[in-house]
Coordinates of C-alpha atoms in Angstrom, one line a residue:
Chain A
X1 CA -127.4 -30.0 167.7
X2 CA -130.2 -31.4 169.2
X3 CA -130.7 -35.3 169.2
X4 CA -134.3 -35.0 168.9
X5 CA -137.2 -32.8 168.2
X6 CA -141.1 -33.1 168.6
X7 CA -143.5 -31.6 166.2
X8 CA -147.0 -31.2 167.0
X9 CA -149.9 -31.1 164.4
X10 CA -152.2 -28.6 165.4
X11 CA -154.6 -28.0 162.5
X12 CA -155.3 -30.0 159.4
X13 CA -157.3 -27.5 157.4
X14 CA -159.1 -24.1 158.0
X15 CA -162.1 -25.2 160.2
X16 CA -160.4 -28.2 161.8
X17 CA -161.0 -29.4 165.7
X18 CA -160.8 -25.6 167.4
X19 CA -159.2 -27.6 170.6
X20 CA -156.5 -29.2 168.9
X21 CA -153.8 -26.8 168.9
X22 CA -154.6 -25.7 172.4
X23 CA -154.6 -29.3 173.5
X24 CA -151.4 -30.0 171.8
X25 CA -149.6 -27.2 173.7
X26 CA -151.5 -27.6 177.1
X27 CA -150.9 -31.3 177.7
X28 CA -147.1 -30.7 176.3
X29 CA -144.7 -31.6 179.6
X30 CA -141.3 -33.2 180.1
X31 CA -142.7 -36.6 179.6
X32 CA -144.5 -35.4 176.4
X33 CA -142.6 -32.5 175.2
X34 CA -143.3 -30.2 172.2
X35 CA -140.9 -28.3 170.2
X36 CA -142.8 -26.9 167.6
X37 CA -146.3 -27.2 166.4
X38 CA -147.5 -26.7 162.7
X39 CA -151.0 -25.8 161.6
X40 CA -152.0 -26.0 158.0
X41 CA -154.9 -23.6 157.2
X42 CA -154.9 -23.5 153.3
X43 CA -156.7 -25.4 150.6
X44 CA -157.1 -24.7 146.9
X45 CA -160.2 -22.6 147.3
X46 CA -159.0 -20.8 150.3
X47 CA -156.8 -18.1 148.8
X48 CA -159.5 -17.0 146.5
X49 CA -161.8 -16.5 149.7
X50 CA -159.3 -14.7 151.5
X51 CA -158.6 -12.5 148.2
X52 CA -161.8 -11.3 148.3
X53 CA -162.1 -10.5 152.2
X54 CA -158.7 -8.3 151.4
X55 CA -160.4 -6.7 148.7
X56 CA -162.9 -5.5 151.0
X57 CA -160.6 -4.8 154.0
X58 CA -157.0 -4.5 153.5
X59 CA -156.6 -5.5 156.8
X60 CA -158.6 -8.9 156.2
X61 CA -157.3 -11.8 154.0
X62 CA -155.5 -14.4 156.6
X63 CA -157.2 -17.2 158.6
X64 CA -159.1 -15.2 161.7
X65 CA -159.0 -18.4 163.6
X66 CA -155.3 -18.4 164.1
X67 CA -155.1 -15.0 165.6
X68 CA -157.7 -16.6 168.3
X69 CA -155.5 -19.7 169.0
X70 CA -152.5 -18.0 169.3
X71 CA -153.9 -15.6 171.7
X72 CA -155.3 -18.7 173.8
X73 CA -151.6 -20.3 173.9
X74 CA -149.5 -17.2 173.7
X75 CA -148.6 -17.8 177.6
X76 CA -148.0 -21.4 177.1
X77 CA -146.3 -21.1 174.4
X78 CA -143.5 -18.5 175.8
X79 CA -143.4 -20.6 179.1
X80 CA -142.8 -23.9 177.2
X81 CA -140.7 -22.9 174.4
X82 CA -142.8 -24.1 171.9
X83 CA -142.3 -22.7 168.1
X84 CA -145.3 -22.5 166.2
X85 CA -145.1 -22.8 162.3
X86 CA -148.3 -21.9 160.0
X87 CA -149.6 -21.0 156.7
X88 CA -152.4 -19.3 158.0
X89 CA -151.3 -15.8 156.7
X90 CA -153.2 -16.4 153.7
X91 CA -152.8 -13.3 151.2
X92 CA -152.2 -11.2 154.0
X93 CA -149.1 -12.5 156.4
X94 CA -148.6 -8.9 157.5
X95 CA -152.0 -8.0 158.8
X96 CA -152.0 -11.8 160.5
X97 CA -148.5 -11.2 162.2
X98 CA -149.8 -7.4 163.3
X99 CA -153.1 -8.8 164.7
X100 CA -150.5 -11.2 166.8
X101 CA -148.5 -8.4 168.0
X102 CA -152.0 -6.7 169.2
X103 CA -152.9 -9.7 171.0
X104 CA -149.4 -10.2 172.6
X105 CA -149.3 -6.4 173.7
X106 CA -152.6 -6.8 175.5
X107 CA -151.1 -9.7 177.3
X108 CA -147.8 -7.8 177.8
X109 CA -145.9 -10.5 176.3
X110 CA -142.8 -9.9 173.7
X111 CA -143.0 -12.1 171.2
X112 CA -140.5 -12.7 167.7
X113 CA -142.8 -13.5 164.7
X114 CA -141.5 -14.1 161.3
X115 CA -143.7 -13.8 157.8
X116 CA -142.6 -15.3 154.9
X117 CA -143.9 -13.0 151.8
X118 CA -143.6 -12.9 148.2
X119 CA -145.7 -16.0 147.4
X120 CA -148.4 -13.9 146.0
X121 CA -147.7 -13.2 142.6
X122 CA -151.4 -11.8 141.6
X123 CA -150.1 -8.3 140.6
X124 CA -147.2 -9.5 138.5
X125 CA -149.1 -12.4 136.2
X126 CA -148.9 -10.0 133.4
X127 CA -145.0 -9.4 133.7
X128 CA -144.4 -13.3 134.4
X129 CA -146.3 -14.0 131.0
X130 CA -144.2 -10.9 129.3
X131 CA -141.1 -12.4 130.4
X132 CA -141.5 -15.5 129.0
X133 CA -143.9 -17.5 131.7
X134 CA -146.5 -19.3 130.3
X135 CA -148.4 -20.1 133.4
X136 CA -150.7 -22.9 131.2
X137 CA -152.6 -25.5 133.1
X138 CA -150.5 -28.0 134.0
X139 CA -153.2 -30.6 134.0
X140 CA -155.0 -29.4 130.6
X141 CA -152.4 -27.3 129.2
X142 CA -154.9 -24.5 128.3
X143 CA -153.5 -21.3 127.9
X144 CA -154.1 -18.9 130.8
X145 CA -155.3 -16.2 128.2
X146 CA -158.8 -18.1 128.2
X147 CA -159.3 -17.4 131.9
X148 CA -157.0 -14.1 132.5
X149 CA -159.4 -11.9 133.1
X150 CA -161.5 -13.5 136.0
X151 CA -158.4 -15.0 137.9
X152 CA -159.1 -14.4 141.5
X153 CA -155.9 -15.4 143.2
X154 CA -152.5 -16.6 142.3
X155 CA -149.9 -18.0 144.7
X156 CA -146.8 -19.6 144.6
X157 CA -146.2 -23.0 146.7
X158 CA -143.0 -22.0 148.5
X159 CA -141.3 -24.8 150.7
X160 CA -139.3 -25.3 153.7
X161 CA -136.5 -22.8 152.8
X162 CA -137.8 -19.1 153.7
X163 CA -139.3 -20.8 157.3
X164 CA -135.7 -22.5 157.9
X165 CA -134.5 -18.5 157.6
X166 CA -137.3 -17.3 159.7
X167 CA -136.2 -20.0 162.6
X168 CA -132.5 -18.9 162.0
X169 CA -133.5 -15.3 162.8
X170 CA -134.9 -16.5 166.3
X171 CA -138.4 -16.4 165.1
X172 CA -140.9 -18.1 167.8
X173 CA -144.1 -17.7 165.4
X174 CA -143.7 -17.9 161.9
X175 CA -146.8 -17.1 159.6
X176 CA -146.4 -17.8 155.5
X177 CA -148.9 -17.3 153.0
X178 CA -149.0 -20.4 150.6
X179 CA -146.3 -22.7 151.5
X180 CA -146.4 -26.4 151.5
X181 CA -148.0 -28.2 154.0
X182 CA -145.0 -30.8 154.3
X183 CA -142.4 -27.6 154.2
X184 CA -144.2 -26.5 157.7
X185 CA -142.7 -29.8 159.2
X186 CA -139.6 -30.1 157.2
X187 CA -138.3 -26.5 158.0
X188 CA -137.9 -27.3 161.7
X189 CA -136.0 -30.6 160.9
X190 CA -133.4 -28.7 158.4
X191 CA -133.0 -25.9 160.9
X192 CA -132.5 -28.3 164.3
X193 CA -130.7 -30.7 162.7
X194 CA -128.4 -28.6 160.5
X195 CA -129.6 -30.9 157.4
X196 CA -128.2 -29.7 153.6
X197 CA -131.2 -28.8 151.3
X198 CA -129.2 -31.3 148.9
X199 CA -129.5 -34.2 151.2
X200 CA -132.8 -35.5 149.5
X201 CA -133.3 -38.4 151.6
X202 CA -133.7 -36.4 154.7
X203 CA -135.7 -33.7 152.6
X204 CA -137.7 -36.6 151.5
X205 CA -137.9 -38.2 155.3
X206 CA -139.5 -34.4 156.6
X207 CA -141.6 -34.1 153.9
X208 CA -143.0 -37.5 154.5
X209 CA -143.7 -36.5 157.9
X210 CA -145.4 -33.4 157.0
X211 CA -147.4 -35.6 154.9
X212 CA -148.5 -37.7 158.0
X213 CA -149.0 -34.6 160.3
X214 CA -150.7 -32.1 157.6
X215 CA -154.1 -33.4 157.9
X216 CA -154.6 -33.3 161.5
X217 CA -156.0 -36.4 163.3
X218 CA -156.5 -38.5 159.8
X219 CA -153.2 -40.1 160.9
X220 CA -154.0 -40.7 164.5
X221 CA -157.5 -42.2 164.4
X222 CA -159.7 -40.0 162.6
X223 CA -161.6 -41.2 159.3
X224 CA -159.8 -44.6 160.2
X225 CA -161.2 -47.6 157.9
X226 CA -159.3 -50.3 159.1
X227 CA -160.7 -50.5 162.8
X228 CA -162.7 -47.6 163.4
X229 CA -165.0 -49.4 165.9
X230 CA -162.0 -50.2 168.0
X231 CA -161.1 -46.2 168.2
X232 CA -161.1 -44.8 171.8
X233 CA -162.5 -41.6 172.6
X234 CA -163.2 -40.0 169.4
X235 CA -164.2 -37.1 171.9
X236 CA -160.8 -36.1 173.1
X237 CA -158.8 -37.4 170.0
X238 CA -155.3 -36.8 170.0
X239 CA -153.7 -35.1 167.1
X240 CA -150.5 -36.9 165.9
X241 CA -146.6 -35.7 167.1
X242 CA -143.8 -36.7 164.9
X243 CA -140.9 -37.5 167.2
X244 CA -137.7 -36.7 164.7
X245 CA -134.1 -37.9 164.9
X246 CA -130.8 -36.1 163.1
X247 CA -130.6 -39.5 160.9
X248 CA -134.0 -38.7 159.1
X249 CA -136.0 -41.8 161.1
X250 CA -139.0 -40.6 162.9
X251 CA -141.7 -41.9 165.0
X252 CA -145.5 -40.8 165.0
X253 CA -147.2 -40.9 168.4
X254 CA -149.6 -38.7 169.9
X255 CA -150.1 -37.3 173.8
X256 CA -150.8 -40.0 176.2
X257 CA -154.5 -40.3 177.6
X258 CA -155.7 -38.4 174.3
X259 CA -158.2 -40.6 172.4
X260 CA -157.6 -42.1 169.2
X261 CA -155.2 -44.2 167.8
X262 CA -151.6 -44.3 166.2
X263 CA -150.9 -47.6 164.6
X264 CA -149.1 -49.1 161.3
X265 CA -152.6 -49.2 159.7
X266 CA -153.5 -45.2 160.8
X267 CA -150.5 -44.1 159.4
X268 CA -150.5 -46.3 156.4
X269 CA -154.1 -44.9 155.3
X270 CA -153.0 -41.1 156.1
X271 CA -149.6 -42.3 153.7
X272 CA -152.2 -43.2 150.8
X273 CA -154.3 -39.9 151.0
X274 CA -154.2 -37.8 148.2
X275 CA -151.3 -39.5 146.2
X276 CA -150.7 -40.0 142.8
X277 CA -147.6 -41.8 141.5
X278 CA -146.0 -43.1 144.8
X279 CA -142.5 -42.8 143.6
X280 CA -143.1 -39.1 142.7
X281 CA -144.4 -37.1 145.8
X282 CA -143.1 -33.6 144.3
X283 CA -142.7 -30.9 146.5
X284 CA -140.5 -27.5 146.1
X285 CA -138.0 -29.3 148.5
X286 CA -137.5 -32.7 146.8
X287 CA -139.1 -35.6 145.1
X288 CA -140.1 -38.1 147.9
X289 CA -140.6 -42.0 147.4
X290 CA -143.3 -43.2 149.0
X291 CA -142.5 -46.9 148.0
X292 CA -139.2 -46.5 150.4
X293 CA -141.1 -45.6 153.5
X294 CA -140.9 -48.3 156.1
X295 CA -143.5 -48.4 159.1
X296 CA -142.7 -50.6 162.3
X297 CA -145.3 -50.7 164.9
X298 CA -143.8 -49.9 168.3
X299 CA -147.0 -50.3 170.2
X300 CA -148.6 -48.0 172.5
X301 CA -149.3 -45.5 169.7
X302 CA -146.2 -45.5 168.2
X303 CA -145.1 -46.1 164.9
X304 CA -141.5 -45.6 163.6
X305 CA -141.0 -44.7 160.2
X306 CA -137.8 -44.9 158.1
X307 CA -135.6 -45.9 155.3
X308 CA -137.2 -43.1 153.1
X309 CA -135.7 -42.3 149.7
X310 CA -135.2 -38.9 147.9
X311 CA -134.6 -37.5 144.8
X312 CA -133.7 -33.8 143.7
X313 CA -136.0 -31.4 143.5
X314 CA -137.6 -30.0 140.1
X315 CA -136.5 -26.4 138.8
X316 CA -140.2 -25.6 139.1
X317 CA -142.4 -24.3 141.9
X318 CA -145.9 -24.9 141.8
X319 CA -148.4 -21.7 141.2
X320 CA -152.3 -22.4 142.5
X321 CA -154.6 -20.0 140.8
X322 CA -158.3 -19.6 141.4
X323 CA -160.8 -17.7 138.8
X324 CA -164.5 -17.3 138.4
X325 CA -166.4 -19.7 136.6
X326 CA -170.2 -18.7 136.7
X327 CA -172.5 -19.7 139.6
X328 CA -174.2 -22.4 141.4
X329 CA -177.0 -23.2 143.7
X330 CA -178.3 -26.2 145.4
X331 CA -181.7 -27.0 147.5
X332 CA -182.6 -30.0 149.0
X333 CA -186.4 -32.2 149.9
X334 CA -187.0 -34.9 152.0
X335 CA -189.6 -37.6 150.9
X336 CA -190.8 -40.3 153.0
X337 CA -192.6 -43.5 152.6
X338 CA -194.9 -44.6 150.9
X339 CA -193.0 -44.9 147.8
X340 CA -190.3 -41.9 148.8
X341 CA -187.9 -42.9 145.6
X342 CA -190.6 -42.8 143.5
X343 CA -192.0 -39.4 144.6
X344 CA -188.3 -38.0 145.0
X345 CA -187.8 -39.3 141.4
X346 CA -191.1 -37.3 140.3
X347 CA -190.1 -34.4 141.8
X348 CA -186.9 -34.0 139.7
X349 CA -188.9 -34.7 136.4
X350 CA -191.4 -31.9 137.6
X351 CA -188.6 -29.5 138.3
X352 CA -186.5 -29.7 135.6
X353 CA -189.9 -29.5 133.4
X354 CA -190.4 -26.4 134.9
X355 CA -187.1 -25.0 134.6
X356 CA -186.9 -25.7 130.7
X357 CA -190.4 -23.9 130.6
X358 CA -188.7 -20.9 132.4
X359 CA -186.0 -21.4 129.3
X360 CA -183.4 -21.8 131.9
X361 CA -179.7 -22.5 130.9
X362 CA -177.1 -24.2 132.9
X363 CA -173.8 -25.8 132.4
X364 CA -174.9 -29.0 134.6
X365 CA -177.9 -29.8 136.6
X366 CA -177.3 -32.8 139.0
X367 CA -180.0 -34.5 141.1
X368 CA -178.7 -37.1 144.2
X369 CA -181.0 -39.0 146.5
X370 CA -179.0 -38.7 150.1
X371 CA -179.4 -41.7 152.2
X372 CA -179.7 -44.2 148.9
X373 CA -177.2 -43.9 146.6
X374 CA -175.6 -40.3 146.1
X375 CA -172.0 -41.6 147.0
X376 CA -172.0 -45.2 145.7
X377 CA -174.0 -44.5 142.4
X378 CA -175.0 -48.0 141.0
X379 CA -172.8 -49.9 143.8
X380 CA -175.5 -49.6 146.0
X381 CA -177.4 -53.0 146.2
X382 CA -180.5 -51.3 148.2
X383 CA -183.7 -51.7 146.0
X384 CA -185.6 -48.4 145.5
X385 CA -188.7 -49.6 146.9
X386 CA -186.9 -50.5 150.2
X387 CA -186.3 -46.7 150.7
X388 CA -188.1 -45.6 153.5
X389 CA -187.1 -41.8 153.5
X390 CA -184.8 -39.9 151.3
X391 CA -183.3 -36.4 150.7
X392 CA -183.5 -35.4 147.4
X393 CA -180.6 -32.8 146.5
X394 CA -180.7 -30.5 143.5
X395 CA -178.0 -28.6 142.1
X396 CA -177.1 -26.6 139.1
X397 CA -174.0 -24.5 138.0
X398 CA -174.0 -22.5 135.0
X399 CA -172.8 -18.7 133.6
X400 CA -176.4 -17.7 133.5
X401 CA -176.9 -15.8 137.1
X402 CA -180.9 -15.5 136.2
X403 CA -181.3 -19.1 135.4
X404 CA -179.7 -20.0 138.6
X405 CA -182.0 -17.4 140.5
X406 CA -185.0 -19.2 138.8
X407 CA -183.9 -22.7 139.9
X408 CA -183.9 -21.2 143.7
X409 CA -187.5 -19.9 143.5
X410 CA -188.7 -23.4 142.0
X411 CA -187.7 -25.9 144.8
X412 CA -190.1 -24.5 147.7
X413 CA -193.0 -24.6 145.5
X414 CA -193.1 -28.4 144.9
X415 CA -193.9 -28.9 148.6
X416 CA -197.3 -27.8 147.7
X417 CA -197.3 -28.6 143.9
X418 CA -195.9 -31.8 143.8
X419 CA -195.9 -35.4 145.4
X420 CA -197.1 -35.7 149.1
X421 CA -195.2 -36.4 152.5
X422 CA -192.5 -34.1 151.7
X423 CA -190.8 -31.9 154.1
X424 CA -187.1 -30.3 154.8
X425 CA -187.2 -27.1 153.2
X426 CA -185.8 -24.7 155.3
X427 CA -183.6 -21.8 155.1
X428 CA -185.0 -19.7 152.6
X429 CA -184.2 -19.8 148.4
X430 CA -181.2 -21.5 147.4
X431 CA -179.0 -18.3 146.4
X432 CA -176.4 -18.2 143.9
X433 CA -172.9 -18.5 144.7
X434 CA -170.1 -18.0 142.7
X435 CA -168.1 -20.7 141.5
X436 CA -164.3 -20.8 141.9
X437 CA -162.4 -22.9 139.8
X438 CA -158.6 -24.2 140.5
X439 CA -155.9 -23.5 137.7
X440 CA -152.5 -25.4 138.3
X441 CA -149.9 -24.3 137.0
X442 CA -145.7 -24.3 137.0
X443 CA -143.3 -21.6 137.3
X444 CA -139.4 -21.5 137.3
X445 CA -137.9 -21.0 140.6
X446 CA -135.9 -18.3 139.5
X447 CA -138.9 -16.1 138.4
X448 CA -139.7 -15.3 142.3
X449 CA -138.0 -15.4 145.6
X450 CA -139.3 -15.4 149.1
X451 CA -138.7 -12.6 151.4
X452 CA -138.6 -13.1 155.1
X453 CA -139.1 -10.6 157.7
X454 CA -138.8 -11.0 161.3
X455 CA -139.7 -8.6 163.9
X456 CA -140.1 -8.6 167.7
X457 CA -143.1 -6.6 169.5
Chain B
X1 CA -163.6 -68.5 149.0
X2 CA -165.3 -65.2 147.7
X3 CA -165.2 -62.4 150.3
X4 CA -165.7 -58.5 150.3
X5 CA -162.4 -56.6 150.4
X6 CA -163.8 -55.1 153.0
X7 CA -162.7 -58.3 155.4
X8 CA -159.4 -58.3 154.3
X9 CA -158.3 -54.6 153.5
X10 CA -158.8 -51.1 154.7
X11 CA -158.9 -47.8 152.6
X12 CA -158.6 -44.3 152.0
X13 CA -159.5 -42.0 149.2
X14 CA -159.5 -38.5 148.5
X15 CA -159.1 -35.9 145.5
X16 CA -156.6 -35.0 142.8
X17 CA -158.3 -32.4 140.7
X18 CA -161.1 -34.4 138.8
X19 CA -159.5 -37.6 139.5
X20 CA -160.2 -39.4 142.9
X21 CA -157.1 -41.2 144.6
X22 CA -158.3 -44.5 146.4
X23 CA -155.7 -46.2 148.1
X24 CA -156.4 -49.8 149.0
X25 CA -154.3 -51.5 152.0
X26 CA -154.0 -55.3 152.6
X27 CA -154.5 -56.0 156.4
X28 CA -151.6 -58.4 155.7
X29 CA -148.8 -58.9 153.5
X30 CA -150.6 -62.2 152.3
X31 CA -153.6 -60.3 151.3
X32 CA -151.2 -57.9 149.8
X33 CA -149.8 -60.5 147.3
X34 CA -153.7 -61.5 146.8
X35 CA -154.9 -57.9 145.7
X36 CA -151.6 -57.2 143.8
X37 CA -152.5 -60.1 141.6
X38 CA -156.3 -59.9 141.6
X39 CA -157.0 -56.4 142.0
X40 CA -156.3 -54.8 138.5
X41 CA -156.8 -51.7 137.1
X42 CA -159.6 -52.9 134.5
X43 CA -161.3 -54.6 137.5
X44 CA -161.4 -51.3 139.4
X45 CA -162.6 -49.2 136.4
X46 CA -165.5 -52.0 135.8
X47 CA -166.1 -51.8 139.6
X48 CA -166.6 -47.9 139.3
X49 CA -168.6 -47.9 136.2
X50 CA -170.7 -44.8 136.1
X51 CA -168.6 -43.0 138.8
X52 CA -165.3 -43.2 137.1
X53 CA -165.6 -41.7 133.6
X54 CA -162.1 -41.7 132.9
X55 CA -159.1 -44.2 132.9
X56 CA -158.0 -46.1 136.2
X57 CA -154.1 -46.0 136.7
X58 CA -152.5 -48.3 139.4
X59 CA -149.3 -48.1 141.4
X60 CA -147.8 -50.5 143.9
X61 CA -146.4 -50.0 147.4
X62 CA -145.4 -53.3 148.3
X63 CA -143.7 -51.7 151.4
X64 CA -147.1 -50.6 153.0
X65 CA -148.9 -53.5 151.4
X66 CA -150.9 -51.2 149.2
X67 CA -152.2 -50.4 145.9
X68 CA -152.7 -47.0 144.9
X69 CA -155.6 -46.3 142.1
X70 CA -156.1 -42.7 140.4
X71 CA -159.7 -42.6 138.8
X72 CA -159.7 -40.0 136.2
X73 CA -162.3 -37.6 135.3
X74 CA -164.4 -39.0 138.7
X75 CA -165.4 -36.2 140.7
X76 CA -167.5 -33.7 138.4
X77 CA -165.0 -31.4 137.7
X78 CA -163.2 -31.4 140.8
X79 CA -163.4 -29.9 144.6
X80 CA -164.6 -26.5 143.8
X81 CA -166.7 -26.6 140.8
X82 CA -168.1 -30.1 141.0
X83 CA -172.0 -30.7 142.5
X84 CA -171.6 -33.9 143.6
X85 CA -172.6 -34.8 147.2
X86 CA -169.0 -36.2 147.4
X87 CA -167.0 -33.9 145.5
X88 CA -163.6 -34.8 146.8
X89 CA -164.2 -38.8 146.7
X90 CA -164.2 -39.0 150.3
X91 CA -166.3 -42.4 150.3
X92 CA -165.1 -44.1 147.2
X93 CA -162.3 -45.8 149.9
X94 CA -165.4 -47.6 151.2
X95 CA -167.2 -48.1 147.6
X96 CA -163.6 -50.3 146.5
X97 CA -164.1 -52.4 149.7
X98 CA -167.4 -53.8 148.2
X99 CA -165.2 -55.3 145.3
X100 CA -165.0 -59.2 145.9
X101 CA -162.2 -61.5 145.6
X102 CA -161.3 -65.2 145.8
X103 CA -159.3 -66.1 148.8
X104 CA -157.6 -69.5 148.8
X105 CA -158.9 -71.0 152.3
X106 CA -155.5 -71.9 153.0
X107 CA -154.1 -68.2 152.8
X108 CA -157.5 -67.2 154.7
X109 CA -156.8 -69.9 157.2
X110 CA -153.1 -69.3 158.0
X111 CA -153.4 -65.6 158.3
X112 CA -156.3 -65.7 160.6
X113 CA -154.4 -67.7 162.9
X114 CA -152.2 -65.1 163.1
X115 CA -154.6 -62.4 163.2
X116 CA -157.0 -61.5 165.9
X117 CA -158.8 -58.8 164.0
X118 CA -159.6 -61.1 161.4
X119 CA -161.9 -63.5 163.3
X120 CA -164.7 -62.0 161.6
X121 CA -163.8 -63.8 158.3
X122 CA -163.4 -67.0 160.1
X123 CA -166.8 -66.8 161.9
X124 CA -168.5 -65.9 158.6
X125 CA -166.7 -68.6 156.7
X126 CA -167.5 -71.6 159.5
X127 CA -171.3 -70.6 159.3

């Protein structure tokens, strides 16, 4: 058993800083080693985008950026023996693996890749419904029947277990589909320290480490509200690294000489990110209690995290489904002094009048004034008359596509048929885009079993 | 002494479906005692009038000197459906720091002696 492992965060979402995973591997050395790198690529809406890509091309449906990253870091991760764990396989982990094998072959490198399958339940929804799994919306209680015909993607969130199995079989790279972000970090701890999956405190410790790593630099100085002016060298911000120990304690740090900051405050902010009841942070692996987490700032960008308590996992997997829910479009115009806000508000009135005349129907039309109060609404103390420039943003959503198209046609005309000193209309007419709504559900763990395949090529 | 939460707290917010979570973290344990007493769910609901259209739930994390607020019915239908500029509630962390709270001068003084980062508060108050 290892005395310590270091797990680096390489990507907090699909589209995160491209140089981050490359730097994490490049900067790894004897003084600041990396044993594992986790990369999170999936958000709720991502799976539906990937599902669409796969429908058009059976070889697509995963994070293409991931293959580019692996291609770049391959020689380094082999030389430094760094294992990579990522959910970038999306809805097509097999194709993702094959693309990685192809890249490795070109470089003359042999590599063992593990994939985790069976999280994608799109094709078995009806048989699941028939065998008594209701898959109703866990937030609203609504029956799936109401949207069944419009479902685009359906995936179970697996936990750490299948990744642990892939590591046990010797995979250097593990590619999963819809695995929890936290499972990507917990898995190597279970594997290296031989933790029992029923040791709930340990499961919770690895889960909390995962929560701190899963948003990339958001725990190491990015989006840091406490002292952002004191954050050094945002340009070269270091992504976080968890230095984990067999007793469940870990230290959050980053590579030396990188930008950013790791402090009690930076870690605390990330711990508060997107949580509900802090006593019940539910994953497939455990229920972690965030009120048990103790932080100790060791200085020099090192924060010790310890004391974490957990409770038994529930008997359910969370399911994330997405479905088509009409169309939306948005467009913007910029008004300037004098009377910028007055003009912007008048443009909104004119547009609404014209859309009404054209008998457009929307489920929602929203107008916001960017640069004035679009985010903080009535909390904004600025007077309208003090606004020198404002971007007015019009947005509509609805089931009638023609109304959305008509909306798009009516933005640019405001420039020559409305109030003056207006600009900023570029990029053509706003076009309707599909609204993809999210359907969270629960599924008994016994209804689906992950499948792990590890191959070398 | 009335101060904005910005002076004694930091925060982070994000989305949970159509709800936003707003984590409010005190810069010091004394300030945690204060916000725990003063920043109630009802006050937060009132502060976010017109933004949060549902109920506000409050959770305590004394270990992190933090309160976590769940603002229901806040994001215009949630991340993928919402037409809002801030569809994920990312800027609501800053918005909660606009709230004002009464800090007893003694608390402010004792803490600021310890913490250089709070120089700003002292400077402002001594003006």
